[in-house]
Amino acid sequence: MEHQNYSTPHVLIIPHPLQGHVNPMLYLAEIFCLNKFNVTFVSSTHIHRRLTRYTDIETRFARYSGFGFKAISDGLPEDHIRAGDNGAKEVCKRFKSNLEPVLREILKNETDPITCLVVDGWINFAHDIANEADVPVIMFRCFSACCVWVYFCISDLIEAGEIPFLDDEENMDKLVKNAPGLDSFLRYRDLPRFCREKKDMSSWLDLQQSFSKEIERTEKTHALILNTCEDLEGPVLDLIRSRHPKTYSIGPLHAQLKNILDSKSEPTDAPTRNNKSSSGLWEVDRNCISWLDQKPDKSVLYVSFGSITMLEEEQLTEIWAGLVQSRVYFLWAIRPNLIIGQMPEELLDGTKDRGYIVGWVPQEEVLAHTAIGGFLTHSGWNSTLESITAGVPMLCWPYFGDQQVNSRCASEVWRVGVDMKDTCDRNVVARKVADLMDSRKLELQETAARLSGVVKKSVVEGGSSHCHLDSLIQDIIQMTMKDTP
């Protein structure tokens, strides 16, 4: 469809400055650039510095004349951990305070006006500032649709007395009643970890009010973007649209971008991503690919707990002991700030026979490798989508946030995983690994392969995510259309 008499859209994109939030919004930024939009991408100086050091980010975006980075300090020293629950919260708090005056200044710029703001759901105050400047706001949620719907239901769960609940074995496996659409499989154990916190009732009522305001703010945004697809979470997306009709499901974004780049007539124009990770904050060890090349098909368990998870030394030891006990080959990405304490020397010594430990890997490439037969994951949404797209079954050990919900969906809704939440015992780890890589191997791999095919079709022309992306692009173009006589 050809549009006339409109100016080039200028989209301001602001992710929360953590890798799991930056990655999908960088994919979206590049997709906008490929559609000839101007894009300003705001992140922290810490994130930008590490991306520039360890990835091809500058080469990747240099060919887009309308793209620009805006780096803002997150207010923390460079050596701050920025991981774990508390670290993530501290980054959020500091970044918000530094971002506010900069955002006001950007939105006042009349020389190069902003068409719309695509903002991470964690940066809630940005909506109010954009509204003051009369700039439309599109919210981007980096969670699964199931988790977004859980957050929609939190206020009702508190009002119904389902939250708080007793954190004991008798209660944890009971089904949640006041989460429509999820009540057939979602247990108290699967709710976000903050639902287990011990607080007085006044604190829970404050939380209820906070969630109510957040949902109201979400419903007032121009549109909502989710990095998922109808074929994966259609029923839950219908529930979300009952509250926010203009919800665009355009994921998986990494597959969406790949499809667009692959469709270009000159493949040499596509960014080269073989030598460096396209979005990691640590140096990639590519020796892991050579190690995988020497292993039989579907024989290796890939292990990674993402960019925020932090493990106690005891937890690390139990997981390692379970992996060794399982007798499978494993490739384990242990990033520099994963461990609280020191890595036990015996872990490295005892891994030599069947394991390979690296600091960081090119995850999409690893998951696509023929040697990979399973993925022991923290169930972050990006990792979950990448695993589903690659057709790799998952052993889920969630850490916090949306991961609790994702792991339940992987095991009970999509049937492509084994849920191992709330346990860290070497015998359990060994048994669950055996389920994934041996006793249930064929069942899980067949289901994962089918789901992979369905998800990949969603991003090609005519697929649900492809169509939703087209609608989003046209929606933003319409914002720039000038009145005609």
mmCIF file of N, CA and C in Angstrom, residues 243-302:
data_model
loop_
_atom_site.group_PDB
_atom_site.id
_atom_site.type_symbol
_atom_site.label_atom_id
_atom_site.label_comp_id
_atom_site.label_asym_id
_atom_site.label_seq_id
_atom_site.Cartn_x
_atom_site.Cartn_y
_atom_site.Cartn_z
ATOM 1 N N ARG A 243 -8.901 -6.010 27.143
ATOM 2 C CA ARG A 243 -8.543 -4.832 27.942
ATOM 3 C C ARG A 243 -7.818 -3.772 27.111
ATOM 4 N N HIS A 244 -7.086 -4.208 26.092
ATOM 5 C CA HIS A 244 -6.367 -3.275 25.211
ATOM 6 C C HIS A 244 -6.485 -3.798 23.786
ATOM 7 N N PRO A 245 -7.520 -3.378 23.040
ATOM 8 C CA PRO A 245 -7.788 -3.932 21.703
ATOM 9 C C PRO A 245 -6.626 -3.811 20.729
ATOM 10 N N LYS A 246 -5.858 -2.702 20.801
ATOM 11 C CA LYS A 246 -4.773 -2.517 19.835
ATOM 12 C C LYS A 246 -3.485 -3.114 20.394
ATOM 13 N N THR A 247 -3.435 -4.439 20.396
ATOM 14 C CA THR A 247 -2.262 -5.182 20.853
ATOM 15 C C THR A 247 -1.640 -5.885 19.660
ATOM 16 N N TYR A 248 -0.381 -5.550 19.377
ATOM 17 C CA TYR A 248 0.327 -6.131 18.240
ATOM 18 C C TYR A 248 1.243 -7.253 18.728
ATOM 19 N N SER A 249 0.998 -8.469 18.271
ATOM 20 C CA SER A 249 1.888 -9.602 18.573
ATOM 21 C C SER A 249 2.785 -9.801 17.358
ATOM 22 N N ILE A 250 4.057 -9.429 17.476
ATOM 23 C CA ILE A 250 4.936 -9.368 16.304
ATOM 24 C C ILE A 250 6.175 -10.240 16.449
ATOM 25 N N GLY A 251 6.163 -11.193 17.387
ATOM 26 C CA GLY A 251 7.343 -12.018 17.616
ATOM 27 C C GLY A 251 7.271 -13.382 16.963
ATOM 28 N N PRO A 252 8.339 -14.150 17.138
ATOM 29 C CA PRO A 252 9.589 -13.792 17.812
ATOM 30 C C PRO A 252 10.377 -12.761 16.985
ATOM 31 N N LEU A 253 10.800 -11.683 17.641
ATOM 32 C CA LEU A 253 11.426 -10.587 16.905
ATOM 33 C C LEU A 253 12.767 -10.980 16.294
ATOM 34 N N HIS A 254 13.516 -11.858 16.944
ATOM 35 C CA HIS A 254 14.797 -12.268 16.340
ATOM 36 C C HIS A 254 14.540 -13.028 15.035
ATOM 37 N N ALA A 255 13.463 -13.816 14.998
ATOM 38 C CA ALA A 255 13.121 -14.538 13.764
ATOM 39 C C ALA A 255 12.495 -13.596 12.738
ATOM 40 N N GLN A 256 11.731 -12.620 13.214
ATOM 41 C CA GLN A 256 11.118 -11.630 12.326
ATOM 42 C C GLN A 256 12.200 -10.843 11.583
ATOM 43 N N LEU A 257 13.203 -10.376 12.322
ATOM 44 C CA LEU A 257 14.290 -9.622 11.699
ATOM 45 C C LEU A 257 15.076 -10.501 10.727
ATOM 46 N N LYS A 258 15.375 -11.713 11.120
ATOM 47 C CA LYS A 258 16.122 -12.626 10.241
ATOM 48 C C LYS A 258 15.371 -12.853 8.936
ATOM 49 N N ASN A 259 14.063 -13.034 9.020
ATOM 50 C CA ASN A 259 13.268 -13.257 7.819
ATOM 51 C C ASN A 259 13.324 -12.050 6.884
ATOM 52 N N ILE A 260 13.262 -10.843 7.460
ATOM 53 C CA ILE A 260 13.312 -9.626 6.644
ATOM 54 C C ILE A 260 14.670 -9.492 5.961
ATOM 55 N N LEU A 261 15.741 -9.720 6.732
ATOM 56 C CA LEU A 261 17.083 -9.610 6.164
ATOM 57 C C LEU A 261 17.326 -10.672 5.088
ATOM 58 N N ASP A 262 16.827 -11.888 5.346
ATOM 59 C CA ASP A 262 17.006 -12.971 4.372
ATOM 60 C C ASP A 262 16.265 -12.699 3.067
ATOM 61 N N SER A 263 15.195 -11.907 3.162
ATOM 62 C CA SER A 263 14.385 -11.635 1.969
ATOM 63 C C SER A 263 14.973 -10.538 1.091
ATOM 64 N N LYS A 264 16.004 -9.861 1.607
ATOM 65 C CA LYS A 264 16.623 -8.799 0.817
ATOM 66 C C LYS A 264 17.355 -9.390 -0.387
ATOM 67 N N SER A 265 17.365 -8.647 -1.457
ATOM 68 C CA SER A 265 17.934 -9.178 -2.708
ATOM 69 C C SER A 265 19.443 -9.305 -2.669
ATOM 70 N N GLU A 266 20.116 -8.534 -1.781
ATOM 71 C CA GLU A 266 21.566 -8.585 -1.708
ATOM 72 C C GLU A 266 21.978 -9.078 -0.327
ATOM 73 N N PRO A 267 22.234 -10.367 -0.183
ATOM 74 C CA PRO A 267 22.584 -10.924 1.121
ATOM 75 C C PRO A 267 23.796 -10.267 1.761
ATOM 76 N N THR A 268 24.690 -9.716 0.956
ATOM 77 C CA THR A 268 25.887 -9.085 1.525
ATOM 78 C C THR A 268 25.542 -7.842 2.320
ATOM 79 N N ASP A 269 24.319 -7.311 2.128
ATOM 80 C CA ASP A 269 23.904 -6.148 2.906
ATOM 81 C C ASP A 269 23.581 -6.523 4.344
ATOM 82 N N ALA A 270 23.272 -7.786 4.577
ATOM 83 C CA ALA A 270 22.883 -8.212 5.931
ATOM 84 C C ALA A 270 24.093 -8.159 6.850
ATOM 85 N N PRO A 271 23.866 -7.775 8.106
ATOM 86 C CA PRO A 271 24.972 -7.702 9.058
ATOM 87 C C PRO A 271 25.640 -9.058 9.243
ATOM 88 N N THR A 272 26.960 -9.065 9.357
ATOM 89 C CA THR A 272 27.682 -10.300 9.627
ATOM 90 C C THR A 272 27.714 -10.525 11.124
ATOM 91 N N ARG A 273 27.195 -11.691 11.569
ATOM 92 C CA ARG A 273 27.101 -11.921 13.003
ATOM 93 C C ARG A 273 27.799 -13.203 13.411
ATOM 94 N N ASN A 274 28.746 -13.639 12.600
ATOM 95 C CA ASN A 274 29.425 -14.880 12.915
ATOM 96 C C ASN A 274 30.573 -14.691 13.897
ATOM 97 N N ASN A 275 31.235 -13.550 13.839
ATOM 98 C CA ASN A 275 32.418 -13.364 14.664
ATOM 99 C C ASN A 275 32.119 -12.770 16.030
ATOM 100 N N LYS A 276 30.988 -12.115 16.144
ATOM 101 C CA LYS A 276 30.620 -11.525 17.431
ATOM 102 C C LYS A 276 29.140 -11.724 17.673
ATOM 103 N N SER A 277 28.788 -11.836 18.953
ATOM 104 C CA SER A 277 27.381 -11.902 19.296
ATOM 105 C C SER A 277 26.730 -10.585 18.914
ATOM 106 N N SER A 278 25.509 -10.644 18.430
ATOM 107 C CA SER A 278 24.856 -9.423 17.983
ATOM 108 C C SER A 278 24.288 -8.600 19.126
ATOM 109 N N SER A 279 24.210 -9.150 20.328
ATOM 110 C CA SER A 279 23.556 -8.389 21.391
ATOM 111 C C SER A 279 24.012 -8.774 22.793
ATOM 112 N N GLY A 280 25.170 -9.387 22.925
ATOM 113 C CA GLY A 280 25.647 -9.797 24.238
ATOM 114 C C GLY A 280 26.485 -8.728 24.911
ATOM 115 N N LEU A 281 26.588 -8.812 26.231
ATOM 116 C CA LEU A 281 27.361 -7.833 27.001
ATOM 117 C C LEU A 281 28.679 -8.413 27.504
ATOM 118 N N TRP A 282 28.997 -9.630 27.039
ATOM 119 C CA TRP A 282 30.255 -10.270 27.412
ATOM 120 C C TRP A 282 30.928 -10.816 26.164
ATOM 121 N N GLU A 283 32.218 -11.048 26.281
ATOM 122 C CA GLU A 283 32.968 -11.569 25.152
ATOM 123 C C GLU A 283 32.574 -13.012 24.863
ATOM 124 N N VAL A 284 32.301 -13.292 23.616
ATOM 125 C CA VAL A 284 31.882 -14.632 23.197
ATOM 126 C C VAL A 284 33.102 -15.532 23.024
ATOM 127 N N ASP A 285 32.975 -16.763 23.517
ATOM 128 C CA ASP A 285 34.006 -17.775 23.313
ATOM 129 C C ASP A 285 33.536 -18.709 22.193
ATOM 130 N N ARG A 286 34.069 -18.513 20.993
ATOM 131 C CA ARG A 286 33.616 -19.293 19.848
ATOM 132 C C ARG A 286 34.235 -20.692 19.791
ATOM 133 N N ASN A 287 35.137 -21.004 20.712
ATOM 134 C CA ASN A 287 35.673 -22.359 20.767
ATOM 135 C C ASN A 287 34.580 -23.371 21.078
ATOM 136 N N CYS A 288 33.491 -22.889 21.680
ATOM 137 C CA CYS A 288 32.395 -23.801 22.014
ATOM 138 C C CYS A 288 31.780 -24.405 20.754
ATOM 139 N N ILE A 289 31.802 -23.673 19.644
ATOM 140 C CA ILE A 289 31.240 -24.191 18.394
ATOM 141 C C ILE A 289 32.103 -25.345 17.880
ATOM 142 N N SER A 290 33.414 -25.197 17.955
ATOM 143 C CA SER A 290 34.317 -26.286 17.549
ATOM 144 C C SER A 290 34.109 -27.509 18.436
ATOM 145 N N TRP A 291 33.884 -27.274 19.720
ATOM 146 C CA TRP A 291 33.637 -28.387 20.650
ATOM 147 C C TRP A 291 32.331 -29.099 20.282
ATOM 148 N N LEU A 292 31.299 -28.319 19.962
ATOM 149 C CA LEU A 292 30.019 -28.913 19.571
ATOM 150 C C LEU A 292 30.141 -29.699 18.270
ATOM 151 N N ASP A 293 30.976 -29.211 17.362
ATOM 152 C CA ASP A 293 31.146 -29.879 16.071
ATOM 153 C C ASP A 293 31.611 -31.328 16.231
ATOM 154 N N GLN A 294 32.240 -31.621 17.345
ATOM 155 C CA GLN A 294 32.787 -32.965 17.565
ATOM 156 C C GLN A 294 31.806 -33.910 18.260
ATOM 157 N N LYS A 295 30.605 -33.427 18.581
ATOM 158 C CA LYS A 295 29.659 -34.231 19.347
ATOM 159 C C LYS A 295 28.533 -34.761 18.464
ATOM 160 N N PRO A 296 27.972 -35.925 18.822
ATOM 161 C CA PRO A 296 26.871 -36.506 18.040
ATOM 162 C C PRO A 296 25.630 -35.611 18.056
ATOM 163 N N ASP A 297 24.757 -35.791 17.082
ATOM 164 C CA ASP A 297 23.516 -35.021 17.009
ATOM 165 C C ASP A 297 22.671 -35.225 18.261
ATOM 166 N N LYS A 298 22.094 -34.116 18.739
ATOM 167 C CA LYS A 298 21.143 -34.117 19.861
ATOM 168 C C LYS A 298 21.724 -34.724 21.140
ATOM 169 N N SER A 299 23.035 -34.641 21.323
ATOM 170 C CA SER A 299 23.666 -35.291 22.480
ATOM 171 C C SER A 299 24.069 -34.331 23.594
ATOM 172 N N VAL A 300 24.040 -33.014 23.315
ATOM 173 C CA VAL A 300 24.577 -32.030 24.260
ATOM 174 C C VAL A 300 23.447 -31.222 24.908
ATOM 175 N N LEU A 301 23.556 -31.050 26.221
ATOM 176 C CA LEU A 301 22.661 -30.160 26.952
ATOM 177 C C LEU A 301 23.342 -28.799 27.073
ATOM 178 N N TYR A 302 22.729 -27.778 26.523
ATOM 179 C CA TYR A 302 23.235 -26.410 26.664
ATOM 180 C C TYR A 302 22.682 -25.829 27.960
#
